[in-house]
Short mmCIF file of C-alpha atoms in Angstrom, two decimals:
data_model
loop_
_atom_site.label_atom_id
_atom_site.label_comp_id
_atom_site.label_asym_id
_atom_site.label_seq_id
_atom_site.Cartn_x
_atom_site.Cartn_y
_atom_site.Cartn_z
CA MET A 289 0.42 34.83 -113.55
CA THR A 290 3.25 33.91 -111.17
CA GLU A 291 3.64 30.26 -110.27
CA GLN A 292 4.26 29.11 -106.73
CA PRO A 293 7.27 26.95 -106.13
CA ASP A 294 6.48 23.28 -105.77
CA ASN A 295 8.59 22.90 -102.62
CA GLN A 296 6.99 25.79 -100.71
CA PRO A 297 5.56 24.65 -97.31
CA GLU A 298 1.80 24.55 -97.10
CA ASP A 299 1.76 26.20 -93.58
CA GLN A 300 4.51 28.69 -93.06
CA GLY A 301 3.37 29.44 -89.44
CA THR A 302 4.22 25.94 -88.20
CA HIS A 303 7.74 25.45 -86.85
CA VAL A 304 9.08 21.94 -87.37
CA THR A 305 12.37 21.10 -85.79
CA GLY A 306 12.60 17.63 -87.10
CA ASP A 307 14.74 16.59 -83.99
CA PRO A 308 13.73 13.08 -82.67
CA ALA A 309 15.40 13.74 -79.27
CA ASP A 310 13.15 16.73 -78.64
CA ASP A 311 10.09 14.68 -79.49
CA ALA A 312 11.09 11.93 -77.06
CA LEU A 313 11.75 14.49 -74.30
CA SER A 314 8.35 16.05 -74.82
CA GLU A 315 6.68 12.66 -74.55
CA LYS A 316 8.55 11.88 -71.29
CA GLU A 317 7.57 15.20 -69.76
CA ALA A 318 3.96 14.63 -70.73
CA SER A 319 4.02 11.14 -69.21
CA ARG A 320 5.62 12.48 -66.04
CA SER A 321 3.00 15.21 -65.76
CA VAL A 322 0.18 12.68 -66.14
CA ALA A 323 1.79 10.42 -63.54
CA CYS A 324 2.15 13.30 -61.06
CA GLU A 325 -1.47 14.30 -61.52
CA SER A 326 -2.57 10.68 -61.00
CA GLY A 327 -0.42 10.43 -57.83
CA GLU A 328 -1.85 13.65 -56.43
CA ASP A 329 -5.38 12.39 -57.03
CA LEU A 330 -4.56 9.09 -55.30
CA THR A 331 -2.96 10.88 -52.33
CA ASN A 332 -5.95 13.14 -51.98
CA ARG A 333 -8.24 10.14 -51.93
CA GLN A 334 -6.06 8.31 -49.31
CA GLN A 335 -5.92 11.34 -46.99
CA GLY A 336 -9.67 11.43 -46.48
CA PRO A 337 -11.15 11.36 -42.91
CA GLY A 338 -12.06 7.67 -43.08
CA TRP A 339 -13.60 5.98 -39.99
CA LEU A 340 -11.70 7.91 -37.30
CA PRO A 341 -14.35 10.58 -36.62
CA ALA A 342 -17.08 7.94 -36.47
CA LEU A 343 -15.05 5.78 -34.06
CA MET A 344 -14.30 8.76 -31.84
CA ALA A 345 -17.96 9.72 -31.75
CA MET A 346 -18.99 6.16 -30.90
CA SER A 347 -16.40 5.98 -28.11
CA LEU A 348 -17.63 9.26 -26.67
CA LEU A 349 -21.24 8.12 -26.73
CA ALA A 350 -20.32 4.78 -25.12
CA GLY A 351 -18.43 6.60 -22.36
CA MET A 352 -21.37 8.90 -21.70
CA ALA A 353 -23.76 5.95 -21.57
CA GLY A 354 -21.48 4.08 -19.13
CA PHE A 355 -21.18 7.15 -16.92
CA ILE A 356 -24.95 7.56 -16.81
CA CYS A 357 -25.46 3.86 -16.00
CA CYS A 358 -22.92 4.03 -13.17
CA GLY A 359 -24.59 7.12 -11.76
CA VAL A 360 -28.05 5.53 -11.86
CA THR A 361 -26.76 2.32 -10.28
CA THR A 362 -25.02 4.22 -7.49
CA TRP A 363 -28.15 6.22 -6.80
CA VAL A 364 -30.29 3.07 -6.63
CA LEU A 365 -27.86 1.35 -4.24
CA TYR A 366 -27.63 4.51 -2.18
CA GLN A 367 -31.39 4.42 -1.70
CA LYS A 368 -31.29 0.76 -0.63
CA ARG A 369 -28.60 0.87 2.03
CA THR A 370 -30.92 -0.40 4.76
CA GLU A 371 -32.08 -3.29 2.59
CA LEU A 372 -28.48 -4.21 1.74
CA ALA A 373 -27.52 -4.01 5.42
CA VAL A 374 -30.30 -6.44 6.36
CA ARG A 375 -29.18 -8.90 3.69
CA THR A 376 -25.56 -8.69 4.86
CA LEU A 377 -26.45 -9.18 8.51
CA GLU A 378 -28.78 -12.10 7.82
CA GLY A 379 -26.75 -13.78 5.10
CA ALA A 380 -23.21 -13.40 6.43
CA TYR A 381 -22.74 -11.68 9.77
CA ILE A 382 -24.95 -13.90 11.91
CA THR A 383 -23.50 -16.98 10.22
CA GLU A 384 -19.99 -15.81 11.11
CA LEU A 385 -21.03 -15.23 14.70
CA GLU A 386 -22.61 -18.66 15.03
CA GLN A 387 -19.49 -20.34 13.62
CA SER A 388 -17.08 -18.32 15.75
CA TYR A 389 -15.23 -19.40 18.91
CA LEU A 390 -17.18 -17.03 21.15
CA ASP A 391 -18.23 -18.68 24.38
CA PRO A 392 -21.91 -19.75 24.32
CA ALA A 393 -23.18 -16.98 26.60
CA THR A 394 -21.38 -14.20 24.71
CA LYS A 395 -22.41 -15.63 21.34
CA ARG A 396 -26.07 -15.80 22.30
CA ALA A 397 -26.08 -12.24 23.65
CA VAL A 398 -24.36 -10.77 20.58
CA VAL A 399 -26.59 -12.66 18.14
CA ASP A 400 -29.65 -11.36 20.00
CA GLU A 401 -28.39 -7.79 19.62
CA VAL A 402 -27.87 -8.25 15.89
CA LYS A 403 -31.27 -9.85 15.39
CA GLU A 404 -32.90 -6.97 17.23
CA LEU A 405 -31.07 -4.58 14.91
CA ILE A 406 -32.35 -6.48 11.87
CA THR A 407 -35.91 -6.29 13.17
CA GLY A 408 -35.61 -2.54 13.63
CA MET A 409 -34.21 -2.06 10.12
CA GLU A 410 -37.00 -4.09 8.56
CA ALA A 411 -39.56 -2.07 10.53
CA GLY A 412 -38.14 1.19 9.16
CA ASP A 413 -36.72 2.41 12.46
CA TYR A 414 -33.44 3.36 10.78
CA GLU A 415 -32.83 5.67 7.87
CA ASN A 416 -30.38 4.80 5.12
CA TRP A 417 -27.55 6.88 6.54
CA GLN A 418 -28.04 5.31 9.95
CA SER A 419 -27.91 1.79 8.54
CA ALA A 420 -24.72 2.59 6.64
CA ALA A 421 -23.09 4.07 9.76
CA ILE A 422 -24.05 1.08 11.90
CA MET A 423 -22.65 -1.36 9.36
CA GLN A 424 -19.40 0.59 9.25
CA ARG A 425 -19.07 0.43 13.01
CA LEU A 426 -19.87 -3.29 13.17
CA GLN A 427 -17.25 -4.03 10.52
CA ARG A 428 -14.63 -2.18 12.55
CA LEU A 429 -15.63 -3.99 15.75
CA PRO A 430 -13.63 -7.26 16.20
CA VAL A 431 -16.60 -9.39 17.18
CA VAL A 432 -15.70 -12.60 15.29
CA GLN A 433 -12.00 -12.21 16.13
CA TRP A 434 -13.01 -11.84 19.77
CA GLY A 435 -13.90 -15.54 19.72
CA ASP A 436 -10.37 -16.44 18.58
CA LEU A 437 -8.99 -14.31 21.41
CA GLN A 438 -11.24 -16.09 23.89
CA ALA A 439 -9.91 -19.45 22.63
CA ILE A 440 -6.35 -18.23 23.22
CA GLU A 441 -7.30 -16.96 26.68
CA LEU A 442 -8.75 -20.37 27.54
CA PHE A 443 -5.56 -22.08 26.33
CA ILE A 444 -3.45 -19.81 28.57
CA THR A 445 -5.72 -20.35 31.56
CA LYS A 446 -5.41 -24.14 31.33
CA GLY A 447 -1.60 -23.97 31.19
CA ASN A 448 0.82 -24.02 34.09
CA ARG A 449 3.41 -21.69 32.58
CA ALA A 450 5.14 -19.06 34.67
CA GLU A 451 4.17 -16.31 32.23
CA LYS A 452 0.46 -17.14 32.41
CA ASP A 453 -0.53 -14.13 34.53
CA GLU A 454 1.45 -11.74 32.34
CA GLN A 455 -0.10 -13.13 29.15
CA LEU A 456 -3.63 -12.93 30.56
CA LYS A 457 -2.96 -9.33 31.54
CA GLU A 458 -1.99 -8.42 27.96
CA ILE A 459 -5.13 -10.12 26.63
CA SER A 460 -7.20 -8.11 29.12
CA ARG A 461 -5.50 -4.86 28.08
CA LEU A 462 -6.25 -5.58 24.41
CA GLU A 463 -9.93 -6.19 25.18
CA GLN A 464 -10.08 -2.93 27.13
CA ALA A 465 -8.62 -1.12 24.13
CA VAL A 466 -11.66 -2.29 22.15
CA VAL A 467 -13.94 -0.88 24.83
CA ASP A 468 -12.07 2.42 24.61
CA GLY A 469 -12.59 2.44 20.84
CA SER A 470 -8.88 2.68 20.05
CA VAL A 471 -8.50 -0.82 18.53
CA THR A 472 -10.42 -2.25 15.57
CA SER A 473 -10.81 -5.54 13.75
CA PHE A 474 -7.86 -4.60 11.53
CA ASP A 475 -5.60 -4.48 14.58
CA PHE A 476 -6.91 -7.86 15.70
CA GLN A 477 -6.03 -9.38 12.34
CA ASP A 478 -2.41 -8.39 12.91
CA VAL A 479 -2.39 -9.58 16.53
CA LEU A 480 -3.87 -12.97 15.67
CA GLN A 481 -1.72 -13.57 12.58
CA PRO A 482 0.58 -16.14 14.35
CA VAL A 483 -2.40 -18.43 15.08
CA HIS A 484 -4.26 -17.87 11.79
CA ARG A 485 -4.02 -19.73 8.52
CA ALA A 486 -5.52 -18.94 5.14
CA ASP A 487 -8.90 -20.61 4.68
CA PRO A 488 -10.84 -19.89 1.46
CA LYS A 489 -13.89 -21.62 2.93
CA SER A 490 -14.13 -19.06 5.74
CA SER A 491 -15.97 -15.81 5.09
CA SER A 492 -13.10 -13.88 6.69
CA GLY A 493 -10.47 -15.76 4.69
CA PHE A 494 -8.76 -17.08 7.86
CA SER A 495 -9.31 -19.78 10.45
CA LEU A 496 -7.75 -20.59 13.81
CA ILE A 497 -4.88 -23.09 13.82
CA LEU A 498 -5.87 -25.93 16.12
CA PRO A 499 -4.60 -27.27 18.40
CA LEU A 500 -2.99 -24.15 19.77
CA THR A 501 0.64 -24.32 20.84
CA ALA A 502 2.69 -22.25 23.27
CA GLU A 503 5.03 -20.47 20.85
CA PRO A 504 2.44 -18.81 18.56
CA VAL A 505 0.28 -17.96 21.57
CA ALA A 506 3.24 -16.20 23.18
CA GLU A 507 3.71 -14.23 19.95
CA VAL A 508 0.03 -13.22 20.03
CA CYS A 509 0.42 -11.96 23.61
CA LEU A 510 3.49 -9.94 22.64
CA ARG A 511 1.60 -8.31 19.78
CA ALA A 512 -1.34 -7.66 22.09
CA LYS A 513 1.03 -5.84 24.44
CA LEU A 514 2.40 -3.67 21.64
CA VAL A 515 -1.10 -2.71 20.46
CA ALA A 516 -2.27 -1.97 24.02
CA ASP A 517 0.83 0.15 24.64
CA ARG A 518 0.16 2.08 21.44
CA ALA A 519 -3.43 2.65 22.58
CA LYS A 520 -2.08 3.89 25.95
CA VAL A 521 -4.02 1.35 27.99
CA ALA A 522 -2.99 1.13 31.64
CA ASN A 523 -0.56 -1.68 32.45
CA ARG A 524 -2.95 -3.78 34.54
CA SER A 525 -5.73 -6.33 34.23
CA PHE A 526 -9.31 -5.16 33.68
CA PRO A 527 -12.71 -6.65 34.51
CA LYS A 528 -14.24 -8.96 31.92
CA VAL A 529 -15.71 -7.09 28.99
CA ASP A 530 -19.36 -7.51 28.03
CA LEU A 531 -19.04 -7.77 24.25
CA ALA A 532 -22.81 -7.57 23.73
CA ALA A 533 -22.83 -4.22 25.54
CA VAL A 534 -20.07 -2.94 23.25
CA VAL A 535 -22.08 -4.04 20.19
CA ARG A 536 -25.17 -2.31 21.57
CA ARG A 537 -23.19 0.88 22.16
CA GLU A 538 -21.83 0.92 18.60
CA ILE A 539 -25.33 0.42 17.16
CA SER A 540 -26.63 3.32 19.25
CA GLN A 541 -23.76 5.62 18.30
CA GLY A 542 -24.10 4.71 14.64
CA SER A 543 -27.77 5.73 14.66
CA THR A 544 -27.08 9.07 16.34
CA ALA A 545 -23.51 10.18 15.57
CA GLY A 546 -23.08 8.35 12.26
CA GLY A 547 -19.96 6.54 11.09
CA PHE A 548 -16.30 7.43 11.37
#
């Protein structure tokens, strides 16, 4: 029987280097590999969809709901144009007329026209589109501002200035431009600006500066001339305008021809 050497390795298939540096390097590589795998897992978890899709969906739904609400509200208001017109005329327009500087006879006649319009609207004589057209025409008509112009005209009449006749002629031309339909309340706001001051208590936001003085009144007459010239009104005086008749005409045209 042959004896095996005592120093023969038990496992000849196992390669042992015995180098400590190689062992340390292997451990570092293993640690680095584990760290990389852990980092990739963490990155994958952090790159998830999160709350963004939910927030986008909620925003979209809220926008759709708001759009639907706006559409429904608009439709409801559209169907109540006559009712809204009555409330505006009763709650604001007549009050403005009664507080205006219109002379008593003109004020009474215009208020009567508006009250008759309100009665017709409440009785169902006007459809919604007619009420809307009439309100548009009344807003463009310088009825309240007409009272301020009448106050200026009275101031000029009482004066003894040499330019009185010329100034009264320009006032008359401006009033005729309203009859012709070529001048609106927006033009009157610009013409009357020299004699107006800001007034938050007034429904129009402006009030007449009293007492009137010559210089701003002269500026008003100059602006009235420019507006009348632009409207191609003849350079002469015209008969007194019946404001109530103009209001009646605009109501009639609004109910037949509609707005502008």
